[in-house]
Coordinates of C-alpha atoms and ligand atoms in Angstrom, one line a residue:
X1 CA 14.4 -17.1 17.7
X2 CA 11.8 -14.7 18.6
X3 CA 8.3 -15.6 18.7
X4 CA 6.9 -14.1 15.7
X5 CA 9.5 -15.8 13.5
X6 CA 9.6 -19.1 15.2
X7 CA 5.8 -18.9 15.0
X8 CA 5.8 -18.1 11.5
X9 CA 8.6 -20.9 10.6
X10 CA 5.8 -23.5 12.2
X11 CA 3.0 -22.5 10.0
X12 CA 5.2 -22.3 6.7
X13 CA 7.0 -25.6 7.1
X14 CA 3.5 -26.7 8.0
X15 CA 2.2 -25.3 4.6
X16 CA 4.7 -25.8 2.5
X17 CA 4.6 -29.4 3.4
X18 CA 0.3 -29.4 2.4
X19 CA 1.0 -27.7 -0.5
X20 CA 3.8 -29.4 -2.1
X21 CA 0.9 -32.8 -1.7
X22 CA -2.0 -30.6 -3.0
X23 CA 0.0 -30.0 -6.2
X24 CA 1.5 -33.3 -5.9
X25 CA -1.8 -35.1 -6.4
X26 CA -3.8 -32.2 -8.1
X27 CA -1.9 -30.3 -9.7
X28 CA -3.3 -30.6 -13.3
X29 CA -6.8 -29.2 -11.9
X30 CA -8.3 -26.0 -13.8
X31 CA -8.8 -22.9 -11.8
X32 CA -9.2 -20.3 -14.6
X33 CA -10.1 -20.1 -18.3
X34 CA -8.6 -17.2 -20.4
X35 CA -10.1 -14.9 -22.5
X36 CA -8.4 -12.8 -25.7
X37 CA -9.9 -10.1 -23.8
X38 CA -8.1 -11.0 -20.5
X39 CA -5.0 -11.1 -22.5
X40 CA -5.2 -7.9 -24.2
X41 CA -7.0 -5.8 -21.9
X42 CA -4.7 -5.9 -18.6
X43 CA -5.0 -9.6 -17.6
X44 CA -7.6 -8.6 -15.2
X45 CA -9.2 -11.1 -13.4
X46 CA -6.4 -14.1 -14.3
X47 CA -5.4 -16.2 -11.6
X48 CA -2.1 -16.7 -11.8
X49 CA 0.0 -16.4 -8.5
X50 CA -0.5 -16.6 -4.5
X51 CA -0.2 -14.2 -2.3
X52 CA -1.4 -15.7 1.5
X53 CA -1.7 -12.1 3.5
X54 CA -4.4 -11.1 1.4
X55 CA -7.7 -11.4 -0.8
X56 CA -9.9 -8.9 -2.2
X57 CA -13.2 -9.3 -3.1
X58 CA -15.0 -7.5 -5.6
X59 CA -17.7 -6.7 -3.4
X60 CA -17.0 -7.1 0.5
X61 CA -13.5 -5.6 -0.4
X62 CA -10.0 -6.4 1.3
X63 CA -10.0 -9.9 3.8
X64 CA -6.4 -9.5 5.9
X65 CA -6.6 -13.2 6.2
X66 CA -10.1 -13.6 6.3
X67 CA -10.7 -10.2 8.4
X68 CA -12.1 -7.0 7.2
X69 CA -11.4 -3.7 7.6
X70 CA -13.9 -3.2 10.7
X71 CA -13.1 -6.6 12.1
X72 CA -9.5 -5.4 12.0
X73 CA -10.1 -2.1 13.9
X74 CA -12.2 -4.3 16.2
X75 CA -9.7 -7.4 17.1
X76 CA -6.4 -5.8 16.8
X77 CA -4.3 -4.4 19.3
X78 CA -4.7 -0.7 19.3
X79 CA -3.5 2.5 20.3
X80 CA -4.9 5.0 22.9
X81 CA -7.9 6.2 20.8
X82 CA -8.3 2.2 19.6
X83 CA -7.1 2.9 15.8
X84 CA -5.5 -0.3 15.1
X85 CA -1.8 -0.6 15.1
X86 CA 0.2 -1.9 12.0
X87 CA 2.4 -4.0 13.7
X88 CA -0.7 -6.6 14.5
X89 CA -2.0 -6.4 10.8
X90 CA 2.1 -7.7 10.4
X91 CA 1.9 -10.0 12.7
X92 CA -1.7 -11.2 11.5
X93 CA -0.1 -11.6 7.6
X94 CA 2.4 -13.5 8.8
X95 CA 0.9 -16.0 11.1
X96 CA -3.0 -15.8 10.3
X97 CA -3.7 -15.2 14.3
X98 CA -5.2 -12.1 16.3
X99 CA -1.6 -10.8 17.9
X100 CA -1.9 -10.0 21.6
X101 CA -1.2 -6.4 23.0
X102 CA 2.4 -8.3 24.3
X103 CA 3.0 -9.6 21.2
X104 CA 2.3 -6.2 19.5
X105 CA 4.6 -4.0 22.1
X106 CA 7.5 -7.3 21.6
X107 CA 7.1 -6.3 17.6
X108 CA 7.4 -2.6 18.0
X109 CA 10.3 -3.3 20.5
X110 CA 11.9 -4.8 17.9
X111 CA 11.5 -2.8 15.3
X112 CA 12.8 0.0 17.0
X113 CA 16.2 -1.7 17.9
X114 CA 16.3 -2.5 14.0
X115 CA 15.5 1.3 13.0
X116 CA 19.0 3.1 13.1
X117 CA 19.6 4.4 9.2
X118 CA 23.3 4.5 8.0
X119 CA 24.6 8.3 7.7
X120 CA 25.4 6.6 3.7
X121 CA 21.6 6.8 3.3
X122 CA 21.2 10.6 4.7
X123 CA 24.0 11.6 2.3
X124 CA 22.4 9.6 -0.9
X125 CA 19.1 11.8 -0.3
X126 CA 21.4 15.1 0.4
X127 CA 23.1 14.9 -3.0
X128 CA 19.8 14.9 -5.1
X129 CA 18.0 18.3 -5.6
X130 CA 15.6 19.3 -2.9
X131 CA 12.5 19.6 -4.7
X132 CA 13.4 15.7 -6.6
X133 CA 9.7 14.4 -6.3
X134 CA 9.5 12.8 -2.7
X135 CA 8.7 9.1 -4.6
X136 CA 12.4 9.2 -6.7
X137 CA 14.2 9.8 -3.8
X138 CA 12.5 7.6 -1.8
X139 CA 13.2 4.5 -3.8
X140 CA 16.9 6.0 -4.5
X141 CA 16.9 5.6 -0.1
X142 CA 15.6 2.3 -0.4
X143 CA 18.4 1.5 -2.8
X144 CA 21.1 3.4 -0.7
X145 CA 19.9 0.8 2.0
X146 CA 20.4 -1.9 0.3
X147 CA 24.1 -3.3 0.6
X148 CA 22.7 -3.9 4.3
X149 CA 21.1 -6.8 2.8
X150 CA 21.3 -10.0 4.6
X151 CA 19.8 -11.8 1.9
X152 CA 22.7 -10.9 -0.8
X153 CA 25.4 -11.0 2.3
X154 CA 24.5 -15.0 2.6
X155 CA 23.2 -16.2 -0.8
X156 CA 26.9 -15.3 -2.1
X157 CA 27.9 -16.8 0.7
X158 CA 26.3 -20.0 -0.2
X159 CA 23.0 -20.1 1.9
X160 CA 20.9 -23.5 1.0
X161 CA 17.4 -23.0 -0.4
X162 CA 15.9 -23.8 2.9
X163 CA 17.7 -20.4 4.5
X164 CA 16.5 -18.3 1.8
X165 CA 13.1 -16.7 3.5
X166 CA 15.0 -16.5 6.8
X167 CA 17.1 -14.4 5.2
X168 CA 14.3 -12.3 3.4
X169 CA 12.8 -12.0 7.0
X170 CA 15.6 -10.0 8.2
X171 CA 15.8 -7.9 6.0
X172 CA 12.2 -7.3 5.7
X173 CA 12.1 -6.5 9.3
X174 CA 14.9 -4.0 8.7
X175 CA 13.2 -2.3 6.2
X176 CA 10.2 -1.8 7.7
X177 CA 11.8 -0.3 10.8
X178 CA 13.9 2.2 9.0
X179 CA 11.2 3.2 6.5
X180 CA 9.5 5.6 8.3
X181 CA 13.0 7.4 9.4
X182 CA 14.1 7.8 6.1
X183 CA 10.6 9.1 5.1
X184 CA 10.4 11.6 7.3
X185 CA 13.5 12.5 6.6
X186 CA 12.3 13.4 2.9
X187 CA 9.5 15.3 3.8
X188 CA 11.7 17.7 6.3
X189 CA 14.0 18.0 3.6
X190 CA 11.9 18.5 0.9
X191 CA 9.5 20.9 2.6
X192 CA 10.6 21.6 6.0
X193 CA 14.3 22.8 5.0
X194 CA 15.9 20.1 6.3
X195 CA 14.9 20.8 10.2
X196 CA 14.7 17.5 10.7
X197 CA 13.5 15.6 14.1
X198 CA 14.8 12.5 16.2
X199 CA 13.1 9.6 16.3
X200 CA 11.4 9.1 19.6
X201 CA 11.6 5.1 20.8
X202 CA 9.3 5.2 23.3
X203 CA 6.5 5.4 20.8
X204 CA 5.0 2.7 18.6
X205 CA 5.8 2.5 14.5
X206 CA 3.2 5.1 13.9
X207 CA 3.3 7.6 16.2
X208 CA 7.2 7.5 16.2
X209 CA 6.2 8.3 12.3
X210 CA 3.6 10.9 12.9
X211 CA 6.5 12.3 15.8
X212 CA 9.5 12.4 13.0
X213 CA 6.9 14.0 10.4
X214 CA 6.7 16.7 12.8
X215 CA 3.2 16.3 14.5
X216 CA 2.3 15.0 18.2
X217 CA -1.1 16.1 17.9
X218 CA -3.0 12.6 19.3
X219 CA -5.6 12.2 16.6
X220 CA -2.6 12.8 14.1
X221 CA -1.0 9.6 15.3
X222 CA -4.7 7.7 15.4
X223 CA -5.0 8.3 11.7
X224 CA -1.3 7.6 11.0
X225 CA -2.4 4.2 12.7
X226 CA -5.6 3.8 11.0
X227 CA -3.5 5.0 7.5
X228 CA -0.9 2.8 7.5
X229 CA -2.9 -0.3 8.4
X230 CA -5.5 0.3 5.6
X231 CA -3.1 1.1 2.9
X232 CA -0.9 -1.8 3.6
X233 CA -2.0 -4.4 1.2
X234 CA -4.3 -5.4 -1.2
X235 CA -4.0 -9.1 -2.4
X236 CA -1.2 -9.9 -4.8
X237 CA -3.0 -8.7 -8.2
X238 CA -2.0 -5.0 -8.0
X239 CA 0.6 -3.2 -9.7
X240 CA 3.1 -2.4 -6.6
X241 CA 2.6 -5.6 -4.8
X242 CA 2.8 -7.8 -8.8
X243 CA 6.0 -5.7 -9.1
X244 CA 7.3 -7.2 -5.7
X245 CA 6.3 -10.3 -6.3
X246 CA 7.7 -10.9 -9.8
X247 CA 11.1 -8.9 -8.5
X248 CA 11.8 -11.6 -5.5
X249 CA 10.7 -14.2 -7.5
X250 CA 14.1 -13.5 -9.3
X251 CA 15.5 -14.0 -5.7
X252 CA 16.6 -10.1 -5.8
X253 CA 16.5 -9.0 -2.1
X254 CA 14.1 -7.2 -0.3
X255 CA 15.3 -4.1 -0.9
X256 CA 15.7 -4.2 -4.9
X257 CA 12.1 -5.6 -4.9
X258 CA 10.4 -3.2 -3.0
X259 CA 11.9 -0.3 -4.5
X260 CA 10.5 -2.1 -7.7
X261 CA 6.9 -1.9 -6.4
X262 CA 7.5 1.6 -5.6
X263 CA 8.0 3.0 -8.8
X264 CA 5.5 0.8 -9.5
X265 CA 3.1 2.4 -6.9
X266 CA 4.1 6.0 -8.3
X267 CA 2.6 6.0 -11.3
X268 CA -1.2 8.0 -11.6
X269 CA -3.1 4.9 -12.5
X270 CA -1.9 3.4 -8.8
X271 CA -0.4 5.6 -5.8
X272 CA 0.2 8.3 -7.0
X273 CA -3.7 9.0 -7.5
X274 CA -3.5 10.2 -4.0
X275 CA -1.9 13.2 -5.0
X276 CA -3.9 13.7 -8.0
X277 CA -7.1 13.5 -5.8
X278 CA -5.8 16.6 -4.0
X279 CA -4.1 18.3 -7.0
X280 CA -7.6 18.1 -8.7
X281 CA -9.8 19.4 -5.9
X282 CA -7.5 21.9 -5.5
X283 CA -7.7 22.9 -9.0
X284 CA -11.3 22.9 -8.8
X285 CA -11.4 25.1 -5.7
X286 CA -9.3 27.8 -7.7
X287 CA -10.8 27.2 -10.7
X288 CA -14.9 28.3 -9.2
X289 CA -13.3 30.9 -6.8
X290 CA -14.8 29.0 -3.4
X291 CA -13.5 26.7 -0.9
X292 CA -17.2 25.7 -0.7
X293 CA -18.5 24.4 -4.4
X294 CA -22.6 23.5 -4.0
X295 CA -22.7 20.0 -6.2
X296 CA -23.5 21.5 -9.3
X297 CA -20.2 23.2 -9.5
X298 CA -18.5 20.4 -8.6
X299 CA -20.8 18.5 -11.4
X300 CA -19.6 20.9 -13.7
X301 CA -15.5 20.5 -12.9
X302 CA -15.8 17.1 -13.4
X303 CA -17.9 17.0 -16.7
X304 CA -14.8 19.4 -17.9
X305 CA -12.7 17.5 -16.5
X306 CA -13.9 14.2 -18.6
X307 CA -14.7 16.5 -21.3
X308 CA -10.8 17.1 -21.3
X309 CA -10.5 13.1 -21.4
X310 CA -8.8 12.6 -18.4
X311 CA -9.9 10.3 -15.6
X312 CA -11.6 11.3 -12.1
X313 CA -8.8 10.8 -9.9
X314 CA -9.6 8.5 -7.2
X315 CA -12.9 7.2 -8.8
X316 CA -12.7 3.7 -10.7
X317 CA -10.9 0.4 -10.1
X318 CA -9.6 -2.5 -11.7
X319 CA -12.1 -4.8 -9.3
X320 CA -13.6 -3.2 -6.6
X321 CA -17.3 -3.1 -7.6
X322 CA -18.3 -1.3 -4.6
X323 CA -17.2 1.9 -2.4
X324 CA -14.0 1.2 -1.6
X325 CA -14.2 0.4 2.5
X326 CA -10.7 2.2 2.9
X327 CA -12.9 5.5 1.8
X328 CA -15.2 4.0 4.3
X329 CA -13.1 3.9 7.1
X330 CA -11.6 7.0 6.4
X331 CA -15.0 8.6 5.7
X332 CA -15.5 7.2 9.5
X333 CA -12.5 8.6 11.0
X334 CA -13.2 12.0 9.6
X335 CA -16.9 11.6 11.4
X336 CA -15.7 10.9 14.9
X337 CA -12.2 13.0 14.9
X338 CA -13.2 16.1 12.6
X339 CA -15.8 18.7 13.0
X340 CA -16.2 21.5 10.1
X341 CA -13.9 20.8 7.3
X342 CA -14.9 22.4 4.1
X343 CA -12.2 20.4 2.3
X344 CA -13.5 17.1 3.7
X345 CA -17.2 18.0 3.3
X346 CA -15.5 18.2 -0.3
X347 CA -14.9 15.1 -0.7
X348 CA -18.2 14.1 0.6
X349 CA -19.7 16.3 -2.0
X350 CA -17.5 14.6 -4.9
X351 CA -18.8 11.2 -3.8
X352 CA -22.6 12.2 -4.3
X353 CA -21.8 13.8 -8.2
X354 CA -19.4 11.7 -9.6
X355 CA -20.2 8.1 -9.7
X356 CA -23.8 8.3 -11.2
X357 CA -21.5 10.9 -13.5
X358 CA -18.9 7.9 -14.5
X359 CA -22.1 5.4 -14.7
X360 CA -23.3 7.5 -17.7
X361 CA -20.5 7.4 -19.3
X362 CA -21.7 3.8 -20.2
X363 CA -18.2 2.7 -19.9
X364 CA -16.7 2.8 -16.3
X365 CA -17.3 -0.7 -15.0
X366 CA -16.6 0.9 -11.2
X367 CA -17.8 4.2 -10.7
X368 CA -17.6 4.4 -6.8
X369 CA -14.6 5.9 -4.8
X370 CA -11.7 4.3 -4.0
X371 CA -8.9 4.6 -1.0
X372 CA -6.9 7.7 -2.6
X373 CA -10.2 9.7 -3.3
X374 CA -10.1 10.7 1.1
X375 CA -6.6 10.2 2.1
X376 CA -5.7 13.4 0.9
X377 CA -8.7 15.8 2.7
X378 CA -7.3 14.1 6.2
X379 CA -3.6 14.9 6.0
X380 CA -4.2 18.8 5.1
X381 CA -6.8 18.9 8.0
X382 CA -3.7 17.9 9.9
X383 CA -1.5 20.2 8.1
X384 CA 0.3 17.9 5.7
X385 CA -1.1 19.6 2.6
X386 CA 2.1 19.1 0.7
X387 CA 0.9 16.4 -1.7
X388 CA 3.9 15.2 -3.6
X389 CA 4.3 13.2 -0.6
X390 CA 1.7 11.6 -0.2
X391 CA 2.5 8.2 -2.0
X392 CA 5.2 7.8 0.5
X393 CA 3.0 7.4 2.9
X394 CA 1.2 4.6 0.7
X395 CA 4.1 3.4 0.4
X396 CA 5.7 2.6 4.1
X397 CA 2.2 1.1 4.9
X398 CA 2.3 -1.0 1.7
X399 CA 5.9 -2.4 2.7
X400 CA 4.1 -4.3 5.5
X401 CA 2.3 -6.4 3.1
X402 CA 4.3 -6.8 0.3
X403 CA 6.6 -7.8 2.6
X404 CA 5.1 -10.4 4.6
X405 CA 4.3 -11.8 1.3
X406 CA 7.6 -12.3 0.3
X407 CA 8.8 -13.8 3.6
X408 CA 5.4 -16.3 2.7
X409 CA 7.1 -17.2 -1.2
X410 CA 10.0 -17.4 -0.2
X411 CA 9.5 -20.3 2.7
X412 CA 6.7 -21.9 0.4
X413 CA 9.8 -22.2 -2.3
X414 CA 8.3 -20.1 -4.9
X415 CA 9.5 -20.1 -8.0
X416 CA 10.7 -17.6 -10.9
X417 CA 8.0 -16.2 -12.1
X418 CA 7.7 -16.1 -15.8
X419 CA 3.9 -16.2 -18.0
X420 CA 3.8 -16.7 -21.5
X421 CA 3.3 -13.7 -24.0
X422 CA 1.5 -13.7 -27.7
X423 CA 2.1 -11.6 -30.7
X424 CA -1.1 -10.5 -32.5
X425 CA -0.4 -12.5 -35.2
X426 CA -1.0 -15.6 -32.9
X427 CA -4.0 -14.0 -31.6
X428 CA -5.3 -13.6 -35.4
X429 CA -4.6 -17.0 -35.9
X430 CA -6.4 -18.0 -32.9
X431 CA -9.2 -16.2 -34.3
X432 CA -9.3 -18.0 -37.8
X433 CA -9.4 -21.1 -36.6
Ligands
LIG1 N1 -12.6 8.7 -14.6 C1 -12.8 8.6 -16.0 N2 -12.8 7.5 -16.7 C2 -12.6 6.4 -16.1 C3 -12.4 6.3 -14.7 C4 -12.4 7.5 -13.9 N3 -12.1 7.6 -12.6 N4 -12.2 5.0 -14.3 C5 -12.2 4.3 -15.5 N5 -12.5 5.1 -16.5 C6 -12.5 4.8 -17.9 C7 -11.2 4.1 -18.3 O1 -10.2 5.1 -18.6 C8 -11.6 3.3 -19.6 O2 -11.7 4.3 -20.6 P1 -11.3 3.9 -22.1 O3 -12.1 2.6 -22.5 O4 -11.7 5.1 -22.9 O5 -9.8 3.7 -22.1 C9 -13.0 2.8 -19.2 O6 -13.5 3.7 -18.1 C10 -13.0 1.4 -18.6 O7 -12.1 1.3 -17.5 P2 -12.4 0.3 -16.3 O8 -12.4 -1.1 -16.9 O9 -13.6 0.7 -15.6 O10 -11.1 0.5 -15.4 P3 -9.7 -0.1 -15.4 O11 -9.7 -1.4 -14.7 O12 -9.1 -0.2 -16.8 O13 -8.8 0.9 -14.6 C11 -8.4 2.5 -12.8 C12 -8.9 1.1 -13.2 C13 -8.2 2.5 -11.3 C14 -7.0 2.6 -13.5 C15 -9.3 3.6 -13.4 O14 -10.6 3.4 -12.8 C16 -8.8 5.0 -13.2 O15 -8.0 5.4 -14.0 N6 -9.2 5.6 -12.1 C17 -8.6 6.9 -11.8 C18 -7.2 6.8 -11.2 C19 -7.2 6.2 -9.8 O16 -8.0 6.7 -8.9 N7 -6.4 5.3 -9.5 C20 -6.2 4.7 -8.1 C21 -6.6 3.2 -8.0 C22 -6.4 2.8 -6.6 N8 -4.9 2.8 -6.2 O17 -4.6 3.3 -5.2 O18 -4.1 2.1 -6.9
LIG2 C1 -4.2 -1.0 -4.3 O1 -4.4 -0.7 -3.0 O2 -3.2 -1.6 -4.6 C2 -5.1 -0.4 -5.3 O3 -6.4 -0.3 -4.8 C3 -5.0 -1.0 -6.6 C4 -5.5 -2.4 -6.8 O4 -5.9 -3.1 -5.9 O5 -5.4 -2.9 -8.0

């Protein structure tokens, strides 16, 4: 067994063990009361699952087991410009220790002997319309990958209850090796006609990525890094990673899960912001006739733009309470790597008119940025302004969490998951009581 998952197996069956006498002794202790707002308004803020790689905090922001995003970029291995790699955020979901640089070249090592996509998968993709938005076909890949799976190979086979997150392991590991191929592999065919380029396996998970999207360009592959690090999870209570998470708990495989969470992630509300941001500055940029709008044009755009009674795309979230420190670490990227972007001086703009905009609205309970609102303004600087991919990206990085939490459910024996539902006439009756 390699040392990741025999490390892994340790801590679990240590866990699992801890946890099974916590709820043994007390497991009829309260952690939450529920509100009929709660209930009708989203369930936001209901505990009601765990999810170990994780927590985010209202305030601070994401904790990768305890670390934050500038601990992370500090402690973990990194690449030649010291962006952090993903592979050691993976390793540090899974096990709850700082990887070392061996540890992180093993991971990579094996990832790239796991990375080799079936020609089945190639000719899925070929058979759907080009310009089919690059999220549809990439859960339709995802899907094509899936009779690969180990996990539905041994469960009909008759695999015991203790096998089951070994199983989900493997094919977790697969999928995250062979994501980026078959990403890339959309955006050449969707915007590059199909040129496509070979993976190069002398590179790590990222830079193979940034290589196969068509860019060698060193600070390219120091923000794919950063990117797919950032992105790749944040705690269990969001809609991609929920979607996962309810999905496995049917003990569907890896594969049918994740593709789950990704249309999950493609909605506007969720991923798919990322290309909204764009699409909207865009917009705005035609719209005033400059590619430098002072900040009372932009004020302007976005009063229309509410005024319309649509949302500020990557403004808002269901419990940050603070700048997002994604757009922070992005916004610090951009410092050290970019000089003299209009588009990203943009962005900087947007982020001094529109939260004291959204606070006046009286109703917006976070008006700050979030991770999609400077995504965007990075990949055009590096020539990847073709937005309708851009949740793909979010969506290979988010794999690495969602992921690893699923390997974690599945060896703490999670079970189906399954809350309870009202109709409003129980909630009326609730309220004559
Ligand atoms: N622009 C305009 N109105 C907003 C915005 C915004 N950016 N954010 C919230 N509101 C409105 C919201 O539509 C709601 O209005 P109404 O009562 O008329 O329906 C009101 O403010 C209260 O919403 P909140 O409780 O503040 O936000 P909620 O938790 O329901 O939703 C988001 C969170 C993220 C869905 C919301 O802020 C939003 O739509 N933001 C824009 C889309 C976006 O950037 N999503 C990406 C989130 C991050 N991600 O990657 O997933
Ligand atoms: C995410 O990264 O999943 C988003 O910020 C949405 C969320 O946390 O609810």
């Amino acid at each position: 067994m390699e040392s990741l998952k025999q490390k892994f197996a340790e801590k679990a069956l240590a866990l699992y063990t801890e946890l099974r006498a916590i709820n043994k002794e007390h497991g009829n202790q309260k952690v939450d009361e529920v509100t009929l707002s709660q209930v009708t308004g989203g369930a936001r803020g209901i505990k009601m699952m765990m999810w170990e790689t994780s927590q985010l905090d209202a305030i601070k922001g994401i904790r990768f087991r305890g670390y934050s995003i500038p601990e992370v970029k500090e402690l973990l291995p990194s690449g030649p410009q010291g962006e952090p790699k993903p592979e050691g955020l993976f390793w540090l979901m899974l096990t709850g220790e700082i990887p070392t640089e061996a540890e992180v070249e093993a991971l990579t090592k094996d990832w790239q002997s796991r990375s080799e996509v079936s020609d089945q998968v190639f000719k899925t993709l070929e058979s759907m319309p080009a310009d089919t938005h690059p999220m549809t076909q990439f859960t339709i890949a995802i899907m094509a990958m899936q009779p690969d799976s180990i996990f539905d190979r041994r469960y009909a086979e008759g695999m015991s209850k203790t096998e089951h997150w070994d199983a989900v392991y493997e094919d977790s590991m697969n999928l995250i090796a062979r994501l980026p191929r078959v990403a890339a592999y959309i955006y050449r065919r969707s915007f590059k006609d199909g040129d496509h380029i070979a993976p190069d396996n002398s590179l790590d998970w990222s830079a193979n990525f940034a290589h196969m999207l068509g860019s060698d360009d060193k600070d390219f592959r120091s923000l794919m890094r950063l990117y797919l690090t950032i992105h790749a999870d944040h705690e269990g209570g969001n809609a991609s990673a929920h979607t996962v998470n309810l999905v496995s708990s049917t003990l569907s495989d890896p594969y049918r899960s994740f593709a789950a969470g990704m249309n999950a992630l493609a909605g506007p509300l969720h991923g798919l912001a990322n290309q909204e941001v764009i699409k909207w500055i865009f917009e705005m940029i035609e719209n005033l006739g400059t590619k430098t709008p002072t900040k009372e044009q932009i004020q302007q755009y976005v009063q229309e733009t509410l005024d319309a009674r649509k949302v500020i795309p990557g403004y808002g979230h269901a419990v940050l309470r603070e700048p997002d420190p994604r757009f922070t670490a992005q916004r610090r990227f951009a410092e050290e790597y970019i000089k003299d972007s209009e588009l990203i001086e943009t962005v900087w703009k947007i982020f001094d008119v529109v939260p004291p905009m959204l606070e006046a609205l009286g109703k917006v309970k976070n008006p700050w940025p979030n991770v999609d609102a400077h995504s965007g303004a990075l990949l055009v600087h590096y020539g990847f302004s073709e937005y309708s991919f851009y949740t793909v990206l979010f969506g290979v990085s988010r794999a690495l969490g969602v992921l690893a939490a699923g390997i974690w459910s599945r060896a703490l024996g999670m079970p189906l998951e399954r809350p309870k539902s009202v109709t409003s006439d129980w909630i009326k009756s609730q309220i004559q009581k």
